[in-house]
mmCIF file of C-alpha atoms in Angstrom:
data_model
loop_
_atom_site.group_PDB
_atom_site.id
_atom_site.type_symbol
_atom_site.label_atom_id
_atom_site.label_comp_id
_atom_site.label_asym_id
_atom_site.label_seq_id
_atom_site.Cartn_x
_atom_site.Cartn_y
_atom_site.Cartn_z
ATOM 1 C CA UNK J 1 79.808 106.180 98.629
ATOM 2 C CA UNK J 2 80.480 107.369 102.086
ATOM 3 C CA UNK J 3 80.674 111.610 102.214
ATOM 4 C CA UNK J 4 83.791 112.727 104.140
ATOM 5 C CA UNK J 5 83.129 114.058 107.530
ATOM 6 C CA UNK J 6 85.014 117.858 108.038
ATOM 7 C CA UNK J 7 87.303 118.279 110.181
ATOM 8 C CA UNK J 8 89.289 121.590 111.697
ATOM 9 C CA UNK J 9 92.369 123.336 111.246
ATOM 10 C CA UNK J 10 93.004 125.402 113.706
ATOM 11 C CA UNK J 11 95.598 128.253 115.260
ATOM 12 C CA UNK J 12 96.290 127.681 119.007
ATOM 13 C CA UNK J 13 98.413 130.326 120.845
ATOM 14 C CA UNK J 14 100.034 129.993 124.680
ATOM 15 C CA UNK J 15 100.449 132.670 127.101
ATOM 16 C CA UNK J 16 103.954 130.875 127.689
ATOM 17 C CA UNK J 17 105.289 131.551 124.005
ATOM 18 C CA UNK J 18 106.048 134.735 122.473
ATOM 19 C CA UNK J 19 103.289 136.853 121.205
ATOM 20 C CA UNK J 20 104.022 136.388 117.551
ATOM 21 C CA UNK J 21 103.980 132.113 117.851
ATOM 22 C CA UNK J 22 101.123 130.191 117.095
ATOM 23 C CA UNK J 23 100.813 126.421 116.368
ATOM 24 C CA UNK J 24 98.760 125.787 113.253
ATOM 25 C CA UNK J 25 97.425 122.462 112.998
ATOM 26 C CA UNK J 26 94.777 119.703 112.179
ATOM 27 C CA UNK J 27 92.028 117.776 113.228
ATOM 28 C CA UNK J 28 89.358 115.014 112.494
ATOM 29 C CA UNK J 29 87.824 116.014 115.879
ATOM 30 C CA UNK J 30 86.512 119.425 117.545
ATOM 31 C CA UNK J 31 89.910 121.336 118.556
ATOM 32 C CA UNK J 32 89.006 122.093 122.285
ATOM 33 C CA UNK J 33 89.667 117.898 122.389
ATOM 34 C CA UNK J 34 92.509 118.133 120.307
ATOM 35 C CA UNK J 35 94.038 121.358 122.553
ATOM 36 C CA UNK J 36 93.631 119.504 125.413
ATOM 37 C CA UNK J 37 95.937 116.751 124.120
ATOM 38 C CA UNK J 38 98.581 118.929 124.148
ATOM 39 C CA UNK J 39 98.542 120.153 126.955
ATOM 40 C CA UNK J 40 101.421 118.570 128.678
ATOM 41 C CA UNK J 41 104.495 118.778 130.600
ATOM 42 C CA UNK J 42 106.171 120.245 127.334
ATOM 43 C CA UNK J 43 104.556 123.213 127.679
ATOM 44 C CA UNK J 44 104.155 125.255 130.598
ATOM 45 C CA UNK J 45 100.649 126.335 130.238
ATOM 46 C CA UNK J 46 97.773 125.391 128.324
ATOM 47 C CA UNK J 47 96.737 126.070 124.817
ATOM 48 C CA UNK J 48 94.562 128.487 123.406
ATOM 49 C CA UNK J 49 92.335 128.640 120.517
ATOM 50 C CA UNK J 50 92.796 131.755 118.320
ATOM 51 C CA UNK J 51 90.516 130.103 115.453
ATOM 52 C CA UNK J 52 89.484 127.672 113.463
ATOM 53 C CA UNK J 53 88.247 126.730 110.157
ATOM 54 C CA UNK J 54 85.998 123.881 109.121
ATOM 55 C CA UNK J 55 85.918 122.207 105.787
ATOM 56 C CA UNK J 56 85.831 118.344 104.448
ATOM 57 C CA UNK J 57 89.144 119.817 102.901
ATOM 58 C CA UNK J 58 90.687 120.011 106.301
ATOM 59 C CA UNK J 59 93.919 118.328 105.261
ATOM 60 C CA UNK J 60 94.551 120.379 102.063
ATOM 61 C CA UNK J 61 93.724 123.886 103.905
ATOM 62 C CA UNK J 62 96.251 123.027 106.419
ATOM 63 C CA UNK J 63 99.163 122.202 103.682
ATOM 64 C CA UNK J 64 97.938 125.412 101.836
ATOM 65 C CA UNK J 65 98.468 127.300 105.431
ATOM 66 C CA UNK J 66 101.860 126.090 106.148
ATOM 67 C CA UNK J 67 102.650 126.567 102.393
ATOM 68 C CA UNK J 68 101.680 130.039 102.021
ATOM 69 C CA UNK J 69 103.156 131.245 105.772
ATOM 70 C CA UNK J 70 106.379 129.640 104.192
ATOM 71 C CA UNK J 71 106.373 131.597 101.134
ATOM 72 C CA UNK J 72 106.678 134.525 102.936
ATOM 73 C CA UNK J 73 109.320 134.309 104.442
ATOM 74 C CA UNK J 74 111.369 131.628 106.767
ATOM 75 C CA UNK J 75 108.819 131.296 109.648
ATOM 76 C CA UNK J 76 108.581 127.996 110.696
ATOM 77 C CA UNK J 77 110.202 127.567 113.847
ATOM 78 C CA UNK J 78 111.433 124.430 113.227
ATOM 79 C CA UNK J 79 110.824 122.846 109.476
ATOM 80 C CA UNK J 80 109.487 119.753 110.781
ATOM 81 C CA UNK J 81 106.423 121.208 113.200
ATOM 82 C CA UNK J 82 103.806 123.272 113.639
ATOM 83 C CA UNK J 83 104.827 125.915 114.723
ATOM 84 C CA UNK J 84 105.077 129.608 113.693
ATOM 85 C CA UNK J 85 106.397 132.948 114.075
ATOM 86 C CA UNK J 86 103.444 135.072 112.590
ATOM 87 C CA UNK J 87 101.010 136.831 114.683
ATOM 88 C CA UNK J 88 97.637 134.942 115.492
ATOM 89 C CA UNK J 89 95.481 137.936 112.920
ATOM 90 C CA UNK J 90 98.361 137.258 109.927
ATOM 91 C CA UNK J 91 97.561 133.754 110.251
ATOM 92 C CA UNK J 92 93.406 134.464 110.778
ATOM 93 C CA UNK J 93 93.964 136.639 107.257
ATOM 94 C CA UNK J 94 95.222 133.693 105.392
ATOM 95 C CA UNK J 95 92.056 131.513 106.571
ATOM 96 C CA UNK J 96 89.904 134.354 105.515
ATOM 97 C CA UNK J 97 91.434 134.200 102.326
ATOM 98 C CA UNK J 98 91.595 130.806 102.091
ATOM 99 C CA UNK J 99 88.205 130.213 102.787
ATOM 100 C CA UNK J 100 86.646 132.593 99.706
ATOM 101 C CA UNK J 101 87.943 129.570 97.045
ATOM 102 C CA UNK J 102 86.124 126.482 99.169
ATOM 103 C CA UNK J 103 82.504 126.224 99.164
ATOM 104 C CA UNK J 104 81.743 124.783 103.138
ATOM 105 C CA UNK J 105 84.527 126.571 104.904
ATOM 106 C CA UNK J 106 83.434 128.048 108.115
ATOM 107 C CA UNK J 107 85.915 129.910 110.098
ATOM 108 C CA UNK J 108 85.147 130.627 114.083
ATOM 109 C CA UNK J 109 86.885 133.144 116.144
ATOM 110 C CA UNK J 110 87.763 132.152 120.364
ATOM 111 C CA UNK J 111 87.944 133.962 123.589
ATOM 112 C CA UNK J 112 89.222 132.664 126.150
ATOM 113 C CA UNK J 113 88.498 128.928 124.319
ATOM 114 C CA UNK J 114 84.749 129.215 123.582
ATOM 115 C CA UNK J 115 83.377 130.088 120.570
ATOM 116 C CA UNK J 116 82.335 133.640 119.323
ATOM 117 C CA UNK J 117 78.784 133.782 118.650
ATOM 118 C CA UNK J 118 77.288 136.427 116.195
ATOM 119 C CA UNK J 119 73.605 135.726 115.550
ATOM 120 C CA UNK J 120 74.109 137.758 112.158
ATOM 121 C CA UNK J 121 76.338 135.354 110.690
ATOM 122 C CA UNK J 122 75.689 131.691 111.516
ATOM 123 C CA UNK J 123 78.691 130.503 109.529
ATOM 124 C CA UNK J 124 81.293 132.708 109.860
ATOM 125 C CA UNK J 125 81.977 134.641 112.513
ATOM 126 C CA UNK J 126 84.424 137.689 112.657
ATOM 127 C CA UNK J 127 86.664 139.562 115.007
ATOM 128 C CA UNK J 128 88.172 141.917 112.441
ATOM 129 C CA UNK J 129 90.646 143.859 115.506
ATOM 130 C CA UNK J 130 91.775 141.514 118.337
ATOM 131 C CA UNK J 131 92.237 143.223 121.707
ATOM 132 C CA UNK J 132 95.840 144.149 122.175
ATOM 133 C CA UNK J 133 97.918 141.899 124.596
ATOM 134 C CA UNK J 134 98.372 144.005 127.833
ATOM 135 C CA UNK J 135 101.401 146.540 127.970
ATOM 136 C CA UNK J 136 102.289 148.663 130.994
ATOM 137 C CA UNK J 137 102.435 151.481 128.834
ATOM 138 C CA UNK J 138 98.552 151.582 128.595
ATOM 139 C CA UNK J 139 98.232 152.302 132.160
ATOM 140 C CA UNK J 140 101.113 154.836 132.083
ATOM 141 C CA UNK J 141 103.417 152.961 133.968
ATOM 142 C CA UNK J 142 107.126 153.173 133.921
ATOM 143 C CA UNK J 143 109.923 150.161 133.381
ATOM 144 C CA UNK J 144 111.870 150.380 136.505
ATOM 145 C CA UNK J 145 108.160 151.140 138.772
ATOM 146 C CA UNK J 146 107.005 148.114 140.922
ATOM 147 C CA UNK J 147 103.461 146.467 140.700
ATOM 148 C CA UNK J 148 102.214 143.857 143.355
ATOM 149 C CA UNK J 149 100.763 140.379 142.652
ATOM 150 C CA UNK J 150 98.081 140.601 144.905
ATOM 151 C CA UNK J 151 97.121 136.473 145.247
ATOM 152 C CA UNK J 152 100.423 136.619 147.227
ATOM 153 C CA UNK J 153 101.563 140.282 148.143
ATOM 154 C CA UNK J 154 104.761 139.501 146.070
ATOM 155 C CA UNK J 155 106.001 142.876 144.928
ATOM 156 C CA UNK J 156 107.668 143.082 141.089
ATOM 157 C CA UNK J 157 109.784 145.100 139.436
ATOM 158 C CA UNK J 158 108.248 146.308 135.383
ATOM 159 C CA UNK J 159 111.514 144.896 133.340
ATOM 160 C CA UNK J 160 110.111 145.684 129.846
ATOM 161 C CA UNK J 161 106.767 147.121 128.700
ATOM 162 C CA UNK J 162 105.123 143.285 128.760
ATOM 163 C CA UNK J 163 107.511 141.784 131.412
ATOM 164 C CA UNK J 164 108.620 141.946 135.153
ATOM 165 C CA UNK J 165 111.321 140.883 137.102
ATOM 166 C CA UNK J 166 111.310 138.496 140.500
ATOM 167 C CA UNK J 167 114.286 137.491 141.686
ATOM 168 C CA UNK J 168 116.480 137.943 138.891
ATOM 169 C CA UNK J 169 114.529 135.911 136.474
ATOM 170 C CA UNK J 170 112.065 137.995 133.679
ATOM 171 C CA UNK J 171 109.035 136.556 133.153
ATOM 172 C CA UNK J 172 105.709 138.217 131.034
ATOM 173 C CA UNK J 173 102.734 138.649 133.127
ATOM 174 C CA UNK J 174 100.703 135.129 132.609
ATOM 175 C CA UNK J 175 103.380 132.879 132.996
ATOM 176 C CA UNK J 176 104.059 133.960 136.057
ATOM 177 C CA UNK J 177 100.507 134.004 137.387
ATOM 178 C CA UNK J 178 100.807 130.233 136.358
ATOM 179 C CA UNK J 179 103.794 129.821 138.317
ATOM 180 C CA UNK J 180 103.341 131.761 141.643
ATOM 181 C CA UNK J 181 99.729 131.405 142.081
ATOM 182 C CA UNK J 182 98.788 129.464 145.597
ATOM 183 C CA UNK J 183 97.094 125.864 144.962
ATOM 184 C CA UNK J 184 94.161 127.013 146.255
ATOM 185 C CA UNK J 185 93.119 129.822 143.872
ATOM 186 C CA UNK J 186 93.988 127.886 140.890
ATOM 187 C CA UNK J 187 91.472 127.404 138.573
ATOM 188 C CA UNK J 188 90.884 124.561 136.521
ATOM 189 C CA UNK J 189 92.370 125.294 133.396
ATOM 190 C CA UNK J 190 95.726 126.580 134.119
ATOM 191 C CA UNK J 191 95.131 129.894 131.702
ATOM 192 C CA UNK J 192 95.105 132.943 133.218
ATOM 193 C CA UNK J 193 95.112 136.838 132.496
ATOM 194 C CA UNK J 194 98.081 138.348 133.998
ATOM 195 C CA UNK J 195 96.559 142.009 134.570
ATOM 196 C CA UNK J 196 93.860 140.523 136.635
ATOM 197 C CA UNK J 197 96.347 139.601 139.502
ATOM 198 C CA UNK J 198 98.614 142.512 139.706
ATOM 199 C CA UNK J 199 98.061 145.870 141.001
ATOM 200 C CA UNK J 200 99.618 149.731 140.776
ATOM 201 C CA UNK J 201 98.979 152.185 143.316
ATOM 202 C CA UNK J 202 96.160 149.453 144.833
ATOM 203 C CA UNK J 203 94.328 149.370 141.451
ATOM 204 C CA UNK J 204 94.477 146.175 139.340
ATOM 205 C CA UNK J 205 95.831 146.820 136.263
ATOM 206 C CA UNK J 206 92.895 145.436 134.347
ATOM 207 C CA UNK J 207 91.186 148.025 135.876
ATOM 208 C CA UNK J 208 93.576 150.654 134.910
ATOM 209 C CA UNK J 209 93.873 149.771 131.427
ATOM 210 C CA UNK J 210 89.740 149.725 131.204
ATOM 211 C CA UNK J 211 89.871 153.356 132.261
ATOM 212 C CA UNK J 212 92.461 154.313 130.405
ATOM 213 C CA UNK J 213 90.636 153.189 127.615
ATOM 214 C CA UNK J 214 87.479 154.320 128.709
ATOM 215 C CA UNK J 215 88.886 157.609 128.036
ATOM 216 C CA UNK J 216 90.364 157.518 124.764
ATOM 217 C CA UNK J 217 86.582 156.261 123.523
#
C-alpha cells in the first residue's frame, strides 16, 4: 500500500489587502510554487507566506481551519473562497492548536517568503510576537505632515496613521512603492517594504522607527 505523501496548508497575506486578510489554503506541493501561481493580474502584488503547516492530513487540517475561523464568527470574505478577515497570528493560533491532536504536523513561520530557521526546534518553528506592520505614529509623525518617496522625490501627504495621499487617491505605504517605483529599481519579486523608500526630515522611516525602538528597549 502506497503511504500518502504530506502536503501544506498554508496562510498567505498581500501588502495590497487589508492587514486583517489572509488567504488560507492547500497544497500537494511546497507553497512558495503554489504562491507563485497566484500571483497574477488579479492581484496587484505578490503573495506572501505568513505560515504553513505540514501533515499527510493536509486536506482535513484545511477544512478544520476554514471550519473553526467560521465558527467564530462570519469571516469569510466571500463563502465560496479562501479568503479571510482574521489577522495572520489568529489564524497561526488555530494551526498551533490544531497541530497538538496530529502526530506529523510541522508548522513553519516566513519572512519575507523564506523559511524561519531555529536550530532548537527542527520541526516546529515559532515566532510567538510578529513585528507590527509600520505606523507613522512610531516615528512620531503627524497625519496631515508630508514624507518623500525618495526612488522618485515624489513628496506625500500622511492621510491616516498607515496611509498617504498622492493626488487625491489614498494608498498604504507598499502598494504604492509597487506602483510608483521606476522600472529600473524594481526588484524581482514585486514585494516591497514601504518604510524603506520614504523619508521624514531626510531620514528613512525604517530608520526612524529602528531608533525609536531602539529606545523603548
Amino acid at each position: 500500500m502506497k503511504t500518502k505523501e504530506p502536503g501544506y496548508v498554508y496562510i498567505l497575506t498581500n501588502p495590497s489587502f487589508r492587514e486583517d486578510w489572509v488567504k488560507i489554503g492547500k497544497s500537494s506541493r511546497p507553497v512558495d510554487v503554489r504562491s507563485k501561481e497566484l500571483d497574477n493580474t488579479a492581484v496587484p502584488l505578490p503573495f506572501e507566506i505568513f505560515a504553513t503547516i505540514k501533515t499527510i492530513k493536509y486536506n482535513e487540517v484545511e477544512k478544520l481551519v476554514h471550519k473553526t475561523i467560521d465558527r467564530l464568527t462570519d469571516l469569510r470574505i466571500r463563502q465560496n473562497r479562501e479568503f479571510f478577515n482574521v489577522a495572520p497570528q489568529l489564524a497561526l493560533d488555530i494551526f498551533r492548536d490544531i497541530a497538538l491532536t496530529i502526530d506529523d504536523a510541522e508548522i513553519t513561520l516566513y519572512e519575507d517568503n523564506k523559511p524561519i530557521v531555529d536550530n532548537k526546534q527542527e520541526k516546529q518553528t515559532k515566532r510567538e510576537v510578529k513585528r507590527p506592520r509600520f505606523k507613522f505614529s512610531m516615528c512620531g509623525i503627524k497625519i496631515g505632515e508630508h514624507v518623500v518617496f525618495d526612488p522618485t522625490g515624489i513628496i506625500v501627504k500622511v492621510a491616516s496613521d498607515d496611509s498617504i495621499e498622492y493626488e487625491g487617491r489614498i494608498y498604504k505605504l507598499s502598494p504604492f512603492v509597487g506602483t510608483f517605483m521606476p522600472e529600473e529599481h524594481r526588484n524581482n519579486s514585486g514585494a516591497y517594504q514601504g518604510a524603506k523608500y520614504f523619508s521624514y526630515n531626510g531620514k528613512v522611516l525604517a530608520m526612524l522607527r529602528k531608533e525609536k525602538e531602539d529606545l523603548i528597549k
